[in-house]
Amino acid sequence: MSRKQIHLAAHFPGVNNTTVWADPRSGSQIDFASFAHLARTAERGKFDFFFLAEGLRLRELKGRIHDLDVVGRPESLTLLSALAAVTGRLGLAGTVNATFNEPYELARRLATLDHLSGGRAAWNVVTTSDAFTGENFRRGGYLDRADRYTRAAEFVRLSRELWGSWRPDAVLADQAAGRFVREGAVGTVQHEGEHFSIEGRFTLPRAPQGHPVIIQAGDSDEGREFAAATADVIFSRHGTLEEGKRFYADVKGRLAGHGREPHQLKIMPGVTYALGDTEAEAAENAATIRRQQVGPQTAIAFLEQVWGRDMSAFDPEGPLPDIEPDLDEGVSQGRVPIKDRAAVAAKWRALAEEKGLSIRELVIEVTGRQTFIGTPESVARQIDEHVQGDAADGFILVPHLTPGGLDDFVDRVVPLLQERGSFRSDYTGTTLREHLELA
Ligand SMILES: Cc1cc2nc3c(=O)[nH]c(=O)nc-3n(C[C@H](O)[C@H](O)[C@H](O)COP(=O)(O)O)c2cc1C
């Protein structure tokens, strides 16, 4: 196949306002049936993997649980283990924090998932270091921001040592000779590092993939270096053509410095989409979804994150009030903080004035539209253009509805990608590494 092949993943809708829970079609965010439906849909569409995000502390707004969004989510690896039983080929990717876990324990759980699923496990290594989340895990103190990637790098290195410590042929199970493992085939791991110290043997034989797939989702310079040195896949925020190309060139350009080739790291931005039978209908559907995602109270909540003030007295359908942001006070916790709120507030004000937008219309405008909008033909063409043009190697699709949010994509867009010769019509391998064309 001469065309560059597209890689696709299905993100289970999460705890942010892009997930519309107040739609009559929305199902449970916690029933196994919801996860199974989305995973089976992704597998029907021959996707590379299913993806779960992680949040280790409930988000708060003004000291109260932020209950405008979905609140709470189950633990990834437990859930993925259950999904392994109802899927056969689909990769199973879980986000698990490297700051608040221990390598031996997590390496075991990931190796177990890889065994249970026949080689379909992936770990999205995240490094949240905020003290707010840390309060759930540590007695005082937490990892310095500067140290979180050194810890993550050591964590992954050590996990790989543990995963590789049994020789591939270690299990002999020779009944006649009465030997279960081959002499000398189960190695010891001795590690004395800055963050971890381990001496012992791993509890599991080598997993089907050898090493579960490593995904990375940080965006800072350290995050990109960590990905270039370590990751098999990057989950990025850069889904547009221009930003995508810039990010792609930046990260792929760092690989040589780590002795790696461009094809060894797949770049998959998280993206959203809206379909319609005509371009006009798709645009209308996109606008309807945006209004569902940014309801009146959500609009005020977004405004408060920038203004740092209680804005609940203002009408979300009315104009932006003439009030300056309070730059001292942070109201929202558990979200990535907004940098330079004064500049953001000034930009929002200028935009609202220029276009005559209400608070809600402004928030809809500034929090971004869907990445791909159009007929199935147009969306398939756009996706293919991004991949062939090196703005991505594929995408992590983030539907706005649970559990049926990917049904239309799989039924209407995937066949067109297959017709273009850019996406598999069936799985050719059994492991996630094979789907991703990784060694
Ligand atoms: C697309 C994307 C998805 C992320 N998903 C999660 C997540 O599910 N859970 C989490 O704790 N952090 C998540 N993160 C946060 C990163 O792990 C990281 O902590 C954060 O981006 C700050 O690191 P940086 O300074 O390198 O960007 C995500 C980041 C990005 C860019």
GROMACS .gro file of C-alpha atoms and ligand atoms in nm:
model
  470
    1MET     CA    1   0.000   0.000   0.000
    2SER     CA    2   0.156   0.325  -0.110
    3ARG     CA    3  -0.069   0.572   0.070
    4LYS     CA    4   0.017   0.667   0.422
    5GLN     CA    5  -0.225   0.477   0.647
    6ILE     CA    6  -0.452   0.660   0.889
    7HIS     CA    7  -0.465   0.552   1.254
    8LEU     CA    8  -0.787   0.605   1.448
    9ALA     CA    9  -0.878   0.588   1.815
   10ALA     CA   10  -1.203   0.634   2.007
   11HIS     CA   11  -1.193   0.856   2.315
   12PHE     CA   12  -1.465   0.776   2.567
   13PRO     CA   13  -1.638   1.112   2.633
   14GLY     CA   14  -1.503   1.262   2.949
   15VAL     CA   15  -1.549   1.511   3.224
   16ASN     CA   16  -1.544   1.832   3.028
   17ASN     CA   17  -1.810   2.041   2.863
   18THR     CA   18  -1.756   1.881   2.523
   19THR     CA   19  -1.949   1.583   2.659
   20VAL     CA   20  -2.321   1.655   2.630
   21TRP     CA   21  -2.494   1.459   2.906
   22ALA     CA   22  -2.820   1.654   2.888
   23ASP     CA   23  -2.922   1.523   2.547
   24PRO     CA   24  -3.212   1.273   2.528
   25ARG     CA   25  -2.977   1.029   2.350
   26SER     CA   26  -2.713   1.043   2.625
   27GLY     CA   27  -2.659   0.727   2.824
   28SER     CA   28  -2.473   0.644   3.142
   29GLN     CA   29  -2.111   0.747   3.189
   30ILE     CA   30  -2.051   0.456   3.426
   31ASP     CA   31  -2.259   0.154   3.311
   32PHE     CA   32  -2.042  -0.106   3.147
   33ALA     CA   33  -2.290  -0.118   2.857
   34SER     CA   34  -2.186   0.236   2.755
   35PHE     CA   35  -1.817   0.149   2.739
   36ALA     CA   36  -1.890  -0.178   2.561
   37HIS     CA   37  -2.104  -0.001   2.299
   38LEU     CA   38  -1.837   0.256   2.213
   39ALA     CA   39  -1.559  -0.005   2.211
   40ARG     CA   40  -1.756  -0.243   1.989
   41THR     CA   41  -1.840   0.043   1.752
   42ALA     CA   42  -1.471   0.133   1.730
   43GLU     CA   43  -1.381  -0.227   1.662
   44ARG     CA   44  -1.650  -0.253   1.395
   45GLY     CA   45  -1.480   0.050   1.239
   46LYS     CA   46  -1.139  -0.128   1.259
   47PHE     CA   47  -1.000   0.145   1.487
   48ASP     CA   48  -0.652   0.108   1.632
   49PHE     CA   49  -0.756   0.165   1.992
   50PHE     CA   50  -1.010   0.272   2.250
   51PHE     CA   51  -0.893   0.547   2.486
   52LEU     CA   52  -0.976   0.643   2.844
   53ALA     CA   53  -0.866   0.969   3.006
   54GLU     CA   54  -0.807   0.999   3.379
   55GLY     CA   55  -0.888   1.250   3.649
   56LEU     CA   56  -0.767   1.184   4.001
   57ARG     CA   57  -0.961   1.456   4.173
   58LEU     CA   58  -1.307   1.596   4.106
   59ARG     CA   59  -1.290   1.941   3.951
   60GLU     CA   60  -1.406   2.231   4.162
   61LEU     CA   61  -1.542   2.572   4.086
   62LYS     CA   62  -1.552   2.826   4.369
   63GLY     CA   63  -1.480   2.546   4.617
   64ARG     CA   64  -1.773   2.330   4.504
   65ILE     CA   65  -1.776   2.026   4.276
   66HIS     CA   66  -1.808   2.145   3.917
   67ASP     CA   67  -2.132   1.963   3.839
   68LEU     CA   68  -2.212   2.131   3.510
   69ASP     CA   69  -1.999   1.862   3.345
   70VAL     CA   70  -2.003   1.487   3.392
   71VAL     CA   71  -1.854   1.426   3.737
   72GLY     CA   72  -1.646   1.117   3.815
   73ARG     CA   73  -1.503   0.838   3.609
   74PRO     CA   74  -1.403   0.479   3.675
   75GLU     CA   75  -1.048   0.348   3.705
   76SER     CA   76  -0.905   0.280   3.359
   77LEU     CA   77  -0.724  -0.052   3.387
   78THR     CA   78  -1.010  -0.228   3.563
   79LEU     CA   79  -1.245  -0.109   3.293
   80LEU     CA   80  -1.010  -0.198   3.006
   81SER     CA   81  -0.971  -0.549   3.148
   82ALA     CA   82  -1.346  -0.593   3.127
   83LEU     CA   83  -1.349  -0.453   2.771
   84ALA     CA   84  -1.078  -0.702   2.675
   85ALA     CA   85  -1.340  -0.973   2.719
   86VAL     CA   86  -1.594  -0.817   2.480
   87THR     CA   87  -1.353  -0.713   2.203
   88GLY     CA   88  -1.100  -0.913   2.001
   89ARG     CA   89  -0.865  -0.684   1.812
   90LEU     CA   90  -0.914  -0.330   1.939
   91GLY     CA   91  -0.625  -0.174   2.132
   92LEU     CA   92  -0.706  -0.071   2.490
   93ALA     CA   93  -0.541   0.248   2.610
   94GLY     CA   94  -0.562   0.383   2.963
   95THR     CA   95  -0.436   0.712   3.101
   96VAL     CA   96  -0.247   0.649   3.423
   97ASN     CA   97  -0.051   0.905   3.619
   98ALA     CA   98   0.325   0.859   3.665
   99THR     CA   99   0.342   1.105   3.954
  100PHE     CA  100   0.104   0.926   4.189
  101ASN     CA  101   0.178   0.558   4.114
  102GLU     CA  102   0.463   0.311   4.167
  103PRO     CA  103   0.643   0.137   3.878
  104TYR     CA  104   0.637  -0.222   4.002
  105GLU     CA  105   0.266  -0.220   4.069
  106LEU     CA  106   0.167  -0.035   3.751
  107ALA     CA  107   0.400  -0.241   3.530
  108ARG     CA  108   0.228  -0.552   3.666
  109ARG     CA  109  -0.119  -0.421   3.597
  110LEU     CA  110  -0.028  -0.317   3.243
  111ALA     CA  111   0.145  -0.648   3.170
  112THR     CA  112  -0.163  -0.827   3.304
  113LEU     CA  113  -0.388  -0.628   3.068
  114ASP     CA  114  -0.155  -0.713   2.780
  115HIS     CA  115  -0.175  -1.085   2.865
  116LEU     CA  116  -0.554  -1.080   2.914
  117SER     CA  117  -0.612  -0.899   2.586
  118GLY     CA  118  -0.362  -1.089   2.373
  119GLY     CA  119  -0.133  -0.788   2.319
  120ARG     CA  120  -0.364  -0.488   2.306
  121ALA     CA  121  -0.257  -0.277   2.608
  122ALA     CA  122  -0.141   0.085   2.596
  123TRP     CA  123  -0.048   0.330   2.867
  124ASN     CA  124  -0.098   0.705   2.828
  125VAL     CA  125   0.168   0.842   3.063
  126VAL     CA  126   0.049   1.167   3.217
  127THR     CA  127   0.234   1.373   3.471
  128THR     CA  128  -0.011   1.605   3.645
  129SER     CA  129   0.176   1.758   3.931
  130ASP     CA  130  -0.072   2.009   4.067
  131ALA     CA  131  -0.094   2.025   4.444
  132PHE     CA  132  -0.474   2.018   4.428
  133THR     CA  133  -0.470   1.664   4.284
  134GLY     CA  134  -0.171   1.575   4.501
  135GLU     CA  135  -0.375   1.630   4.816
  136ASN     CA  136  -0.551   1.302   4.741
  137PHE     CA  137  -0.220   1.116   4.743
  138ARG     CA  138   0.046   1.259   4.966
  139ARG     CA  139   0.086   1.372   5.319
  140GLY     CA  140   0.210   1.720   5.253
  141GLY     CA  141   0.416   1.817   4.955
  142TYR     CA  142   0.405   1.675   4.606
  143LEU     CA  143   0.640   1.642   4.315
  144ASP     CA  144   0.799   1.963   4.195
  145ARG     CA  145   0.683   2.055   3.846
  146ALA     CA  146   1.042   2.042   3.727
  147ASP     CA  147   1.085   1.684   3.848
  148ARG     CA  148   0.772   1.528   3.710
  149TYR     CA  149   0.920   1.436   3.371
  150THR     CA  150   1.242   1.301   3.525
  151ARG     CA  151   1.020   1.081   3.741
  152ALA     CA  152   0.805   0.980   3.441
  153ALA     CA  153   1.113   0.898   3.232
  154GLU     CA  154   1.262   0.684   3.508
  155PHE     CA  155   0.919   0.525   3.565
  156VAL     CA  156   0.887   0.417   3.199
  157ARG     CA  157   1.251   0.301   3.178
  158LEU     CA  158   1.207   0.087   3.488
  159SER     CA  159   0.872  -0.051   3.369
  160ARG     CA  160   1.037  -0.158   3.044
  161GLU     CA  161   1.315  -0.327   3.237
  162LEU     CA  162   1.055  -0.518   3.437
  163TRP     CA  163   0.857  -0.613   3.124
  164GLY     CA  164   1.174  -0.737   2.956
  165SER     CA  165   1.315  -0.925   3.253
  166TRP     CA  166   1.171  -1.266   3.160
  167ARG     CA  167   1.322  -1.418   2.849
  168PRO     CA  168   1.059  -1.478   2.577
  169ASP     CA  169   1.108  -1.854   2.608
  170ALA     CA  170   1.116  -1.856   2.990
  171VAL     CA  171   0.803  -2.066   3.041
  172LEU     CA  172   0.898  -2.426   2.969
  173ALA     CA  173   0.612  -2.613   3.140
  174ASP     CA  174   0.796  -2.941   3.079
  175GLN     CA  175   0.584  -3.201   3.255
  176ALA     CA  176   0.825  -3.486   3.194
  177ALA     CA  177   1.124  -3.301   3.339
  178GLY     CA  178   0.918  -3.134   3.612
  179ARG     CA  179   1.039  -2.786   3.525
  180PHE     CA  180   0.809  -2.488   3.482
  181VAL     CA  181   1.056  -2.213   3.395
  182ARG     CA  182   1.381  -2.243   3.207
  183GLU     CA  183   1.696  -2.219   3.414
  184GLY     CA  184   1.818  -1.858   3.435
  185ALA     CA  185   1.535  -1.722   3.218
  186VAL     CA  186   1.372  -1.507   3.485
  187GLY     CA  187   1.608  -1.217   3.537
  188THR     CA  188   1.643  -0.993   3.837
  189VAL     CA  189   1.593  -0.621   3.809
  190GLN     CA  190   1.825  -0.403   4.009
  191HIS     CA  191   1.751  -0.037   3.988
  192GLU     CA  192   1.889   0.245   4.197
  193GLY     CA  193   1.769   0.578   4.062
  194GLU     CA  194   1.673   0.928   4.161
  195HIS     CA  195   1.307   0.839   4.219
  196PHE     CA  196   1.293   0.461   4.256
  197SER     CA  197   1.493   0.184   4.405
  198ILE     CA  198   1.398  -0.175   4.321
  199GLU     CA  199   1.563  -0.512   4.354
  200GLY     CA  200   1.381  -0.828   4.263
  201ARG     CA  201   1.206  -1.033   3.999
  202PHE     CA  202   0.896  -0.942   3.803
  203THR     CA  203   0.587  -1.152   3.874
  204LEU     CA  204   0.478  -1.206   3.515
  205PRO     CA  205   0.611  -1.376   3.202
  206ARG     CA  206   0.680  -1.153   2.904
  207ALA     CA  207   0.360  -0.999   2.768
  208PRO     CA  208   0.242  -1.063   2.410
  209GLN     CA  209   0.357  -0.717   2.294
  210GLY     CA  210   0.676  -0.735   2.497
  211HIS     CA  211   0.613  -0.378   2.603
  212PRO     CA  212   0.265  -0.226   2.612
  213VAL     CA  213   0.238   0.076   2.381
  214ILE     CA  214   0.341   0.406   2.544
  215ILE     CA  215   0.132   0.716   2.473
  216GLN     CA  216   0.224   1.067   2.586
  217ALA     CA  217   0.004   1.376   2.618
  218GLY     CA  218   0.216   1.664   2.749
  219ASP     CA  219   0.273   1.972   2.540
  220SER     CA  220   0.556   2.164   2.705
  221ASP     CA  221   0.911   2.146   2.578
  222GLU     CA  222   0.992   1.882   2.842
  223GLY     CA  223   0.678   1.692   2.746
  224ARG     CA  224   0.778   1.687   2.379
  225GLU     CA  225   1.132   1.575   2.463
  226PHE     CA  226   0.995   1.300   2.683
  227ALA     CA  227   0.770   1.186   2.399
  228ALA     CA  228   1.053   1.196   2.145
  229ALA     CA  229   1.272   0.986   2.373
  230THR     CA  230   1.011   0.745   2.500
  231ALA     CA  231   0.665   0.736   2.343
  232ASP     CA  232   0.512   0.527   2.065
  233VAL     CA  233   0.214   0.764   2.022
  234ILE     CA  234   0.145   1.129   2.107
  235PHE     CA  235  -0.204   1.246   2.193
  236SER     CA  236  -0.183   1.615   2.102
  237ARG     CA  237  -0.412   1.915   2.111
  238HIS     CA  238  -0.300   2.031   1.765
  239GLY     CA  239  -0.578   1.918   1.534
  240THR     CA  240  -0.589   2.200   1.279
  241LEU     CA  241  -0.391   2.172   0.957
  242GLU     CA  242  -0.143   2.452   1.025
  243GLU     CA  243  -0.085   2.387   1.395
  244GLY     CA  244  -0.080   2.014   1.327
  245LYS     CA  245   0.195   2.049   1.069
  246ARG     CA  246   0.403   2.266   1.300
  247PHE     CA  247   0.368   2.026   1.593
  248TYR     CA  248   0.431   1.724   1.370
  249ALA     CA  249   0.751   1.873   1.227
  250ASP     CA  250   0.869   1.982   1.572
  251VAL     CA  251   0.824   1.645   1.741
  252LYS     CA  252   0.933   1.425   1.449
  253GLY     CA  253   1.239   1.651   1.420
  254ARG     CA  254   1.338   1.569   1.778
  255LEU     CA  255   1.348   1.191   1.718
  256ALA     CA  256   1.689   1.174   1.551
  257GLY     CA  257   1.842   1.326   1.864
  258HIS     CA  258   1.723   1.015   2.048
  259GLY     CA  259   1.839   0.771   1.780
  260ARG     CA  260   1.486   0.711   1.653
  261GLU     CA  261   1.314   0.720   1.313
  262PRO     CA  262   1.005   0.930   1.230
  263HIS     CA  263   0.779   0.626   1.184
  264GLN     CA  264   0.848   0.507   1.539
  265LEU     CA  265   0.630   0.778   1.692
  266LYS     CA  266   0.270   0.824   1.573
  267ILE     CA  267   0.114   1.166   1.623
  268MET     CA  268  -0.261   1.157   1.689
  269PRO     CA  269  -0.436   1.483   1.776
  270GLY     CA  270  -0.763   1.469   1.966
  271VAL     CA  271  -1.038   1.597   1.736
  272THR     CA  272  -1.413   1.646   1.715
  273TYR     CA  273  -1.646   1.641   1.417
  274ALA     CA  274  -2.001   1.711   1.302
  275LEU     CA  275  -2.166   1.544   1.003
  276GLY     CA  276  -2.462   1.632   0.781
  277ASP     CA  277  -2.616   1.523   0.451
  278THR     CA  278  -2.520   1.861   0.305
  279GLU     CA  279  -2.255   2.115   0.405
  280ALA     CA  280  -2.530   2.346   0.534
  281GLU     CA  281  -2.685   2.073   0.748
  282ALA     CA  282  -2.344   1.982   0.890
  283ALA     CA  283  -2.279   2.346   0.983
  284GLU     CA  284  -2.621   2.362   1.148
  285ASN     CA  285  -2.555   2.038   1.340
  286ALA     CA  286  -2.218   2.173   1.449
  287ALA     CA  287  -2.376   2.493   1.581
  288THR     CA  288  -2.645   2.295   1.767
  289ILE     CA  289  -2.381   2.077   1.933
  290ARG     CA  290  -2.179   2.385   2.035
  291ARG     CA  291  -2.488   2.539   2.198
  292GLN     CA  292  -2.546   2.212   2.386
  293GLN     CA  293  -2.183   2.208   2.498
  294VAL     CA  294  -2.190   2.567   2.617
  295GLY     CA  295  -2.517   2.603   2.806
  296PRO     CA  296  -2.597   2.929   2.989
  297GLN     CA  297  -2.436   2.821   3.318
  298THR     CA  298  -2.132   2.678   3.144
  299ALA     CA  299  -2.083   3.011   2.966
  300ILE     CA  300  -2.075   3.189   3.302
  301ALA     CA  301  -1.839   2.927   3.446
  302PHE     CA  302  -1.593   2.981   3.158
  303LEU     CA  303  -1.612   3.355   3.207
  304GLU     CA  304  -1.539   3.316   3.578
  305GLN     CA  305  -1.226   3.114   3.504
  306VAL     CA  306  -1.083   3.408   3.314
  307TRP     CA  307  -1.227   3.692   3.519
  308GLY     CA  308  -1.157   3.527   3.856
  309ARG     CA  309  -1.483   3.672   3.990
  310ASP     CA  310  -1.834   3.559   4.069
  311MET     CA  311  -2.020   3.644   3.745
  312SER     CA  312  -2.340   3.458   3.826
  313ALA     CA  313  -2.544   3.778   3.844
  314PHE     CA  314  -2.496   3.847   3.471
  315ASP     CA  315  -2.726   3.726   3.196
  316PRO     CA  316  -2.540   3.473   2.979
  317GLU     CA  317  -2.750   3.579   2.680
  318GLY     CA  318  -2.661   3.944   2.745
  319PRO     CA  319  -2.346   4.146   2.673
  320LEU     CA  320  -2.012   4.109   2.847
  321PRO     CA  321  -2.026   4.331   3.159
  322ASP     CA  322  -1.790   4.625   3.191
  323ILE     CA  323  -1.589   4.482   3.477
  324GLU     CA  324  -1.216   4.418   3.511
  325PRO     CA  325  -1.077   4.071   3.584
  326ASP     CA  326  -0.954   3.996   3.936
  327LEU     CA  327  -0.608   3.860   3.864
  328ASP     CA  328  -0.531   3.740   4.215
  329GLU     CA  329  -0.804   3.493   4.260
  330GLY     CA  330  -0.823   3.149   4.096
  331VAL     CA  331  -1.174   3.007   4.105
  332SER     CA  332  -1.135   2.683   3.917
  333GLN     CA  333  -0.932   2.383   4.033
  334GLY     CA  334  -0.840   2.060   3.860
  335ARG     CA  335  -0.823   2.215   3.513
  336VAL     CA  336  -0.517   2.327   3.322
  337PRO     CA  337  -0.483   2.690   3.443
  338ILE     CA  338  -0.537   2.968   3.194
  339LYS     CA  339  -0.211   3.155   3.138
  340ASP     CA  340  -0.210   3.537   3.129
  341ARG     CA  341  -0.574   3.596   3.217
  342ALA     CA  342  -0.544   3.973   3.166
  343ALA     CA  343  -0.451   3.926   2.801
  344VAL     CA  344  -0.719   3.661   2.750
  345ALA     CA  345  -0.984   3.890   2.901
  346ALA     CA  346  -0.876   4.180   2.676
  347LYS     CA  347  -0.891   3.955   2.370
  348TRP     CA  348  -1.236   3.823   2.462
  349ARG     CA  349  -1.365   4.175   2.517
  350ALA     CA  350  -1.236   4.297   2.183
  351LEU     CA  351  -1.393   4.000   2.006
  352ALA     CA  352  -1.730   4.043   2.181
  353GLU     CA  353  -1.738   4.412   2.088
  354GLU     CA  354  -1.629   4.357   1.731
  355LYS     CA  355  -1.888   4.088   1.660
  356GLY     CA  356  -2.158   4.203   1.904
  357LEU     CA  357  -2.158   3.870   2.089
  358SER     CA  358  -2.345   3.777   2.406
  359ILE     CA  359  -2.148   3.608   2.687
  360ARG     CA  360  -2.266   3.267   2.569
  361GLU     CA  361  -2.194   3.338   2.203
  362LEU     CA  362  -1.850   3.462   2.299
  363VAL     CA  363  -1.768   3.147   2.495
  364ILE     CA  364  -1.897   2.932   2.208
  365GLU     CA  365  -1.667   3.126   1.976
  366VAL     CA  366  -1.352   3.120   2.190
  367THR     CA  367  -1.374   2.759   2.309
  368GLY     CA  368  -1.342   2.634   1.956
  369ARG     CA  369  -1.558   2.468   1.697
  370GLN     CA  370  -1.541   2.110   1.578
  371THR     CA  371  -1.222   2.018   1.395
  372PHE     CA  372  -1.402   1.854   1.101
  373ILE     CA  373  -1.744   1.969   0.981
  374GLY     CA  374  -1.912   1.852   0.662
  375THR     CA  375  -2.071   1.570   0.469
  376PRO     CA  376  -1.916   1.227   0.522
  377GLU     CA  377  -1.730   1.274   0.190
  378SER     CA  378  -1.591   1.608   0.299
  379VAL     CA  379  -1.490   1.488   0.646
  380ALA     CA  380  -1.319   1.180   0.500
  381ARG     CA  381  -1.133   1.404   0.254
  382GLN     CA  382  -1.026   1.648   0.528
  383ILE     CA  383  -0.900   1.368   0.755
  384ASP     CA  384  -0.708   1.211   0.470
  385GLU     CA  385  -0.558   1.546   0.369
  386HIS     CA  386  -0.434   1.609   0.723
  387VAL     CA  387  -0.267   1.269   0.734
  388GLN     CA  388  -0.122   1.271   0.381
  389GLY     CA  389  -0.003   1.631   0.442
  390ASP     CA  390   0.186   1.535   0.761
  391ALA     CA  391  -0.030   1.729   1.002
  392ALA     CA  392  -0.098   1.397   1.181
  393ASP     CA  393  -0.060   1.020   1.156
  394GLY     CA  394  -0.422   0.979   1.257
  395PHE     CA  395  -0.671   1.105   1.511
  396ILE     CA  396  -0.820   1.035   1.850
  397LEU     CA  397  -1.189   1.106   1.791
  398VAL     CA  398  -1.372   1.260   2.083
  399PRO     CA  399  -1.748   1.213   2.039
  400HIS     CA  400  -1.987   1.439   2.228
  401LEU     CA  401  -2.241   1.169   2.313
  402THR     CA  402  -2.225   0.849   2.518
  403PRO     CA  403  -2.256   0.576   2.406
  404GLY     CA  404  -2.363   0.627   2.042
  405GLY     CA  405  -2.134   0.918   1.957
  406LEU     CA  406  -1.924   0.734   1.700
  407ASP     CA  407  -2.199   0.536   1.529
  408ASP     CA  408  -2.238   0.783   1.241
  409PHE     CA  409  -1.862   0.816   1.190
  410VAL     CA  410  -1.812   0.441   1.171
  411ASP     CA  411  -2.114   0.387   0.945
  412ARG     CA  412  -2.060   0.681   0.710
  413VAL     CA  413  -1.700   0.807   0.719
  414VAL     CA  414  -1.491   0.494   0.774
  415PRO     CA  415  -1.609   0.325   0.448
  416LEU     CA  416  -1.503   0.637   0.256
  417LEU     CA  417  -1.157   0.636   0.416
  418GLN     CA  418  -1.131   0.270   0.317
  419GLU     CA  419  -1.234   0.352  -0.040
  420ARG     CA  420  -0.958   0.612  -0.055
  421GLY     CA  421  -0.709   0.337   0.031
  422SER     CA  422  -0.597   0.525   0.341
  423PHE     CA  423  -0.752   0.309   0.609
  424ARG     CA  424  -0.756  -0.067   0.667
  425SER     CA  425  -1.065  -0.261   0.563
  426ASP     CA  426  -0.977  -0.523   0.821
  427TYR     CA  427  -0.717  -0.581   1.089
  428THR     CA  428  -0.405  -0.747   0.955
  429GLY     CA  429  -0.245  -0.815   1.293
  430THR     CA  430  -0.362  -0.909   1.639
  431THR     CA  431  -0.164  -0.669   1.861
  432LEU     CA  432  -0.192  -0.293   1.899
  433ARG     CA  433   0.174  -0.259   1.798
  434GLU     CA  434   0.085  -0.428   1.470
  435HIS     CA  435  -0.215  -0.197   1.412
  436LEU     CA  436   0.010   0.105   1.472
  437GLU     CA  437   0.287  -0.029   1.246
  438LEU     CA  438   0.530  -0.022   1.538
  439ALA     CA  439   0.804  -0.276   1.595
  440LIG     C1  440  -0.448   1.606   2.468
  440LIG     C2  441  -0.411   1.595   2.614
  440LIG     C3  442  -0.482   1.507   2.696
  440LIG     C4  443  -0.452   1.495   2.831
  440LIG     N1  444  -0.522   1.407   2.909
  440LIG     C5  445  -0.495   1.398   3.041
  440LIG     C6  446  -0.570   1.311   3.125
  440LIG     O1  447  -0.661   1.241   3.082
  440LIG     N2  448  -0.539   1.307   3.257
  440LIG     C7  449  -0.441   1.383   3.311
  440LIG     O2  450  -0.417   1.374   3.429
  440LIG     N3  451  -0.369   1.468   3.234
  440LIG     C8  452  -0.395   1.477   3.102
  440LIG     N4  453  -0.321   1.564   3.025
  440LIG     C9  454  -0.221   1.648   3.092
  440LIG    C10  455  -0.076   1.608   3.069
  440LIG     O3  456  -0.045   1.484   3.118
  440LIG    C11  457   0.015   1.704   3.138
  440LIG     O4  458   0.005   1.690   3.276
  440LIG    C12  459  -0.016   1.846   3.107
  440LIG     O5  460  -0.036   1.860   2.968
  440LIG    C13  461   0.096   1.934   3.152
  440LIG     O6  462   0.216   1.888   3.097
  440LIG     P1  463   0.292   1.978   2.994
  440LIG     O7  464   0.336   2.096   3.073
  440LIG     O8  465   0.405   1.896   2.941
  440LIG     O9  466   0.193   2.010   2.886
  440LIG    C14  467  -0.350   1.576   2.887
  440LIG    C15  468  -0.280   1.663   2.805
  440LIG    C16  469  -0.307   1.673   2.669
  440LIG    C17  470  -0.227   1.767   2.584
   0.00000   0.00000   0.00000
